[in-house]
Tab-separated table of C-alpha atoms in Angstrom:
chain	number	residue	atom	x	y	z
A	1	UNK	CA	128.491	129.780	88.381
A	2	UNK	CA	130.406	127.078	86.568
A	3	UNK	CA	129.515	126.618	82.889
A	4	UNK	CA	129.361	123.065	81.507
A	5	UNK	CA	129.130	122.938	77.723
A	6	UNK	CA	130.170	119.369	76.862
A	7	UNK	CA	127.980	116.273	76.842
A	8	UNK	CA	131.087	114.313	77.801
A	9	UNK	CA	131.471	116.144	81.099
A	10	UNK	CA	131.321	113.590	83.934
A	11	UNK	CA	128.984	115.724	86.083
A	12	UNK	CA	126.595	116.201	83.183
A	13	UNK	CA	126.559	112.439	82.617
A	14	UNK	CA	125.622	111.901	86.271
A	15	UNK	CA	122.805	114.445	85.972
A	16	UNK	CA	121.560	112.770	82.799
A	17	UNK	CA	121.397	109.430	84.630
A	18	UNK	CA	119.338	110.982	87.430
A	19	UNK	CA	117.015	112.562	84.882
A	20	UNK	CA	116.428	109.431	82.819
A	21	UNK	CA	116.718	106.411	85.114
A	22	UNK	CA	114.582	105.473	88.121
A	23	UNK	CA	117.150	102.805	88.943
A	24	UNK	CA	119.905	105.433	89.024
A	25	UNK	CA	117.810	107.656	91.282
A	26	UNK	CA	117.153	104.822	93.712
A	27	UNK	CA	120.798	103.708	93.717
A	28	UNK	CA	122.146	107.219	94.304
A	29	UNK	CA	119.311	108.113	96.726
A	30	UNK	CA	119.059	111.389	94.833
A	31	UNK	CA	116.601	113.007	92.469
A	32	UNK	CA	115.950	116.177	90.469
A	33	UNK	CA	113.462	118.940	91.204
A	34	UNK	CA	112.385	120.555	87.943
A	35	UNK	CA	111.026	124.099	87.933
A	36	UNK	CA	110.887	127.224	90.058
A	37	UNK	CA	107.886	126.197	92.187
A	38	UNK	CA	109.412	122.919	93.386
A	39	UNK	CA	112.782	124.531	94.046
A	40	UNK	CA	111.214	127.377	96.014
A	41	UNK	CA	109.139	124.904	98.027
A	42	UNK	CA	112.240	122.870	98.834
A	43	UNK	CA	114.128	125.956	100.038
A	44	UNK	CA	111.150	126.918	102.213
A	45	UNK	CA	110.336	123.548	103.781
A	46	UNK	CA	113.605	121.589	103.721
A	47	UNK	CA	116.627	123.805	103.142
A	48	UNK	CA	119.482	123.949	100.695
A	49	UNK	CA	119.852	121.465	97.810
A	50	UNK	CA	123.001	119.592	96.888
A	51	UNK	CA	123.261	121.438	93.591
A	52	UNK	CA	121.522	124.147	91.574
A	53	UNK	CA	121.403	123.737	87.782
A	54	UNK	CA	120.327	126.630	85.538
A	55	UNK	CA	119.976	127.054	81.783
A	56	UNK	CA	121.832	129.986	80.269
A	57	UNK	CA	118.597	131.526	78.989
A	58	UNK	CA	116.976	131.537	82.434
A	59	UNK	CA	119.536	133.392	84.493
A	60	UNK	CA	117.827	136.727	83.869
A	61	UNK	CA	114.403	135.488	85.021
A	62	UNK	CA	113.645	137.310	88.333
A	63	UNK	CA	112.410	134.184	90.172
A	64	UNK	CA	115.350	132.099	88.985
A	65	UNK	CA	117.786	134.887	89.863
A	66	UNK	CA	116.377	135.024	93.402
A	67	UNK	CA	116.832	131.261	93.838
A	68	UNK	CA	120.386	131.452	92.468
A	69	UNK	CA	121.162	134.239	94.925
A	70	UNK	CA	119.897	132.148	97.855
A	71	UNK	CA	121.956	129.155	96.722
A	72	UNK	CA	125.123	131.155	96.213
A	73	UNK	CA	124.697	132.780	99.642
A	74	UNK	CA	124.525	129.276	101.121
A	75	UNK	CA	127.519	128.166	99.025
A	76	UNK	CA	125.499	125.560	97.147
A	77	UNK	CA	127.302	124.217	94.094
A	78	UNK	CA	125.731	125.922	91.076
A	79	UNK	CA	126.238	125.210	87.381
A	80	UNK	CA	124.983	126.662	84.120
A	81	UNK	CA	124.126	124.640	81.020
A	82	UNK	CA	123.488	125.695	77.423
A	83	UNK	CA	119.830	125.318	76.492
A	84	UNK	CA	120.548	122.215	74.389
A	85	UNK	CA	122.117	120.380	77.345
A	86	UNK	CA	119.553	121.607	79.845
A	87	UNK	CA	116.701	120.215	77.749
A	88	UNK	CA	118.296	116.766	77.975
A	89	UNK	CA	117.691	116.888	81.736
A	90	UNK	CA	114.311	118.611	81.896
A	91	UNK	CA	110.988	116.868	81.255
A	92	UNK	CA	109.013	120.118	81.358
A	93	UNK	CA	108.087	121.658	78.028
A	94	UNK	CA	108.437	125.446	77.912
A	95	UNK	CA	109.453	125.503	81.566
A	96	UNK	CA	111.768	127.938	83.312
A	97	UNK	CA	115.273	126.467	83.272
A	98	UNK	CA	115.940	125.636	86.917
A	99	UNK	CA	116.756	122.290	88.538
A	100	UNK	CA	117.806	121.209	92.010
A	101	UNK	CA	119.676	118.025	92.849
A	102	UNK	CA	118.556	116.740	96.250
A	103	UNK	CA	118.974	113.714	98.488
A	104	UNK	CA	115.807	111.626	98.740
A	105	UNK	CA	114.786	111.347	102.414
A	106	UNK	CA	115.273	107.966	104.068
A	107	UNK	CA	112.383	107.750	106.528
A	108	UNK	CA	112.354	105.098	109.274
A	109	UNK	CA	109.180	103.005	109.339
A	110	UNK	CA	107.291	103.394	112.633
A	111	UNK	CA	106.556	100.330	114.760
A	112	UNK	CA	102.794	100.872	114.587
A	113	UNK	CA	100.211	103.138	112.994
A	114	UNK	CA	98.725	105.483	115.565
A	115	UNK	CA	98.077	108.560	113.381
A	116	UNK	CA	96.112	108.942	110.170
A	117	UNK	CA	98.047	107.644	107.182
A	118	UNK	CA	97.780	106.554	103.557
A	119	UNK	CA	98.682	103.038	102.360
A	120	UNK	CA	99.230	102.572	98.625
A	121	UNK	CA	99.112	99.069	97.190
A	122	UNK	CA	100.830	98.717	93.807
A	123	UNK	CA	99.843	102.161	92.509
A	124	UNK	CA	101.319	102.575	89.015
A	125	UNK	CA	100.605	106.030	87.626
A	126	UNK	CA	102.983	108.864	88.651
A	127	UNK	CA	100.256	111.471	88.219
A	128	UNK	CA	97.913	109.584	90.521
A	129	UNK	CA	100.559	109.188	93.188
A	130	UNK	CA	101.523	112.853	93.042
A	131	UNK	CA	97.882	113.925	93.270
A	132	UNK	CA	97.288	111.656	96.263
A	133	UNK	CA	100.346	113.074	98.025
A	134	UNK	CA	99.118	116.602	97.371
A	135	UNK	CA	95.623	115.828	98.700
A	136	UNK	CA	97.042	114.071	101.772
A	137	UNK	CA	99.238	117.045	102.617
A	138	UNK	CA	96.332	119.463	102.133
A	139	UNK	CA	94.121	117.367	104.436
A	140	UNK	CA	96.745	117.263	107.182
A	141	UNK	CA	97.784	113.615	106.788
A	142	UNK	CA	101.509	113.277	107.429
A	143	UNK	CA	102.540	109.709	106.536
A	144	UNK	CA	102.294	107.756	103.287
A	145	UNK	CA	103.349	104.111	102.963
A	146	UNK	CA	104.083	102.728	99.493
A	147	UNK	CA	104.263	99.020	98.673
A	148	UNK	CA	107.196	97.568	96.759
A	149	UNK	CA	105.165	97.605	93.549
A	150	UNK	CA	104.189	101.260	93.795
A	151	UNK	CA	105.831	103.777	91.469
A	152	UNK	CA	108.912	105.543	92.924
A	153	UNK	CA	107.600	108.537	94.880
A	154	UNK	CA	110.633	110.712	94.102
A	155	UNK	CA	110.533	110.404	90.323
A	156	UNK	CA	110.325	113.740	88.460
A	157	UNK	CA	106.765	113.079	87.232
A	158	UNK	CA	105.488	112.303	90.738
A	159	UNK	CA	107.287	115.335	92.138
A	160	UNK	CA	105.698	117.641	89.570
A	161	UNK	CA	102.223	116.242	90.278
A	162	UNK	CA	102.815	116.583	94.025
A	163	UNK	CA	103.537	120.321	93.708
A	164	UNK	CA	105.723	120.414	96.817
A	165	UNK	CA	103.661	118.020	98.979
A	166	UNK	CA	106.661	115.686	99.288
A	167	UNK	CA	108.444	118.213	101.476
A	168	UNK	CA	105.791	118.238	104.216
A	169	UNK	CA	105.139	114.473	104.244
A	170	UNK	CA	106.921	111.398	105.541
A	171	UNK	CA	106.974	108.958	102.618
A	172	UNK	CA	108.053	105.396	103.392
A	173	UNK	CA	108.668	103.185	100.357
A	174	UNK	CA	109.064	99.461	99.642
A	175	UNK	CA	106.876	98.599	102.633
A	176	UNK	CA	105.206	95.278	103.414
A	177	UNK	CA	101.696	96.684	103.764
A	178	UNK	CA	100.310	93.500	105.295
A	179	UNK	CA	102.629	93.814	108.293
A	180	UNK	CA	101.755	97.498	108.648
A	181	UNK	CA	98.040	96.715	108.626
A	182	UNK	CA	98.375	93.848	111.100
A	183	UNK	CA	100.302	95.976	113.607
A	184	UNK	CA	98.116	99.080	113.271
A	185	UNK	CA	96.493	100.616	116.341
A	186	UNK	CA	93.895	102.454	114.240
A	187	UNK	CA	91.163	101.287	111.820
A	188	UNK	CA	92.221	100.431	108.257
A	189	UNK	CA	89.732	101.563	105.614
A	190	UNK	CA	90.046	99.967	102.171
A	191	UNK	CA	88.188	101.511	99.264
A	192	UNK	CA	86.184	99.315	96.915
A	193	UNK	CA	83.447	100.165	94.432
A	194	UNK	CA	81.660	96.942	95.505
A	195	UNK	CA	81.469	97.714	99.231
A	196	UNK	CA	78.017	98.319	100.711
A	197	UNK	CA	79.241	100.569	103.513
A	198	UNK	CA	79.757	104.196	102.456
A	199	UNK	CA	82.531	106.467	103.706
A	200	UNK	CA	79.784	108.766	105.031
A	201	UNK	CA	78.554	105.995	107.349
A	202	UNK	CA	81.933	105.652	109.131
A	203	UNK	CA	83.142	107.689	112.106
A	204	UNK	CA	86.208	109.462	110.721
A	205	UNK	CA	86.663	111.918	113.569
A	206	UNK	CA	89.505	109.787	114.924
A	207	UNK	CA	92.702	108.646	113.137
A	208	UNK	CA	92.291	106.069	110.370
A	209	UNK	CA	94.562	104.622	107.691
A	210	UNK	CA	93.304	104.810	104.104
A	211	UNK	CA	94.171	101.891	101.834
A	212	UNK	CA	94.100	102.424	98.051
A	213	UNK	CA	95.072	99.968	95.347
A	214	UNK	CA	96.183	99.491	91.761
A	215	UNK	CA	94.328	101.641	89.202
A	216	UNK	CA	92.826	98.626	87.444
A	217	UNK	CA	92.837	95.805	89.986
A	218	UNK	CA	92.196	97.744	93.175
A	219	UNK	CA	93.404	96.634	96.598
A	220	UNK	CA	94.732	93.067	96.726
A	221	UNK	CA	92.469	90.378	98.195
A	222	UNK	CA	94.989	89.729	100.979
A	223	UNK	CA	94.884	93.337	102.163
A	224	UNK	CA	91.108	93.587	101.766
A	225	UNK	CA	90.721	90.686	104.178
A	226	UNK	CA	92.967	92.431	106.705
A	227	UNK	CA	91.170	95.784	106.504
A	228	UNK	CA	88.912	96.857	109.351
A	229	UNK	CA	86.319	98.267	106.951
A	230	UNK	CA	85.752	98.143	103.205
A	231	UNK	CA	84.013	101.314	102.055
A	232	UNK	CA	82.670	102.821	98.855
A	233	UNK	CA	82.082	106.330	97.562
A	234	UNK	CA	78.510	106.646	96.279
A	235	UNK	CA	78.163	108.260	92.875
A	236	UNK	CA	75.595	108.761	90.147
A	237	UNK	CA	75.955	108.137	86.440
A	238	UNK	CA	77.125	105.258	84.280
A	239	UNK	CA	80.793	105.207	85.333
A	240	UNK	CA	81.843	102.153	87.317
A	241	UNK	CA	84.150	103.955	89.752
A	242	UNK	CA	86.192	107.077	90.401
A	243	UNK	CA	89.839	107.526	89.539
A	244	UNK	CA	91.974	106.484	92.532
A	245	UNK	CA	93.347	109.995	93.044
A	246	UNK	CA	89.823	111.454	93.007
A	247	UNK	CA	88.655	108.747	95.423
A	248	UNK	CA	91.506	109.544	97.786
A	249	UNK	CA	90.700	113.256	97.761
A	250	UNK	CA	87.024	112.572	98.594
A	251	UNK	CA	88.043	110.292	101.481
A	252	UNK	CA	90.644	112.653	102.929
A	253	UNK	CA	88.361	115.654	102.910
A	254	UNK	CA	85.375	113.758	104.302
A	255	UNK	CA	87.669	112.833	107.192
A	256	UNK	CA	88.776	116.459	107.512
A	257	UNK	CA	85.136	117.610	107.461
A	258	UNK	CA	84.204	115.245	110.265
A	259	UNK	CA	87.245	116.184	112.334
A	260	UNK	CA	86.604	119.906	112.048
A	261	UNK	CA	82.874	119.423	112.786
A	262	UNK	CA	83.776	117.708	116.067
């Protein structure tokens, strides 16, 4: 493995840009996977990364050593960094020092929605997006469409929250959700705490598209008008509504329950 010890090294500067700048990640169509779990999931579901980056202190860790061995067998470029330089790249406190550099998938938008999907309108929080991706993958939903205002799905924070869900999903970003909704061949269900119809009153045994909105403002009025149904999740207590990631999980698994019951 090649050792890089200088902050002035051109490769290290490129890695630092990917670690710190969403704009750089979008422009390069690359991102970083931080930690053993994400790297192992990528090897299992996708294949070899562009590059493997390891801190000097982590090379003796058994899980890291196994990943390094796989990468070297596949002739993946691998580099080692002193702990001080590695910490510039990593956003994980007290994590195991392993990073992958990968290409972000460029998924072609389908002509029409015919299978269950998730539509995200201006979602802002990386943790919420990652949690929604994880729940969607666990419930067997394959496609997620993100509006132009939604946080970048391949940012390190979203990737960590997704826990590997990215690698089994098709994530399409910067989408005009209105056009997707208008061309859909399946019902579009928008969530709203003010809707009278409950998710439990809807037939979810067939494919549907779930529409979730901004954490504070919810789904835009334009998209609400285009939705086939506006539904709520009944709850007790004084809280006004559920967190969007919690709402999504309830919806996905109610759909899964109905599908498996049928």
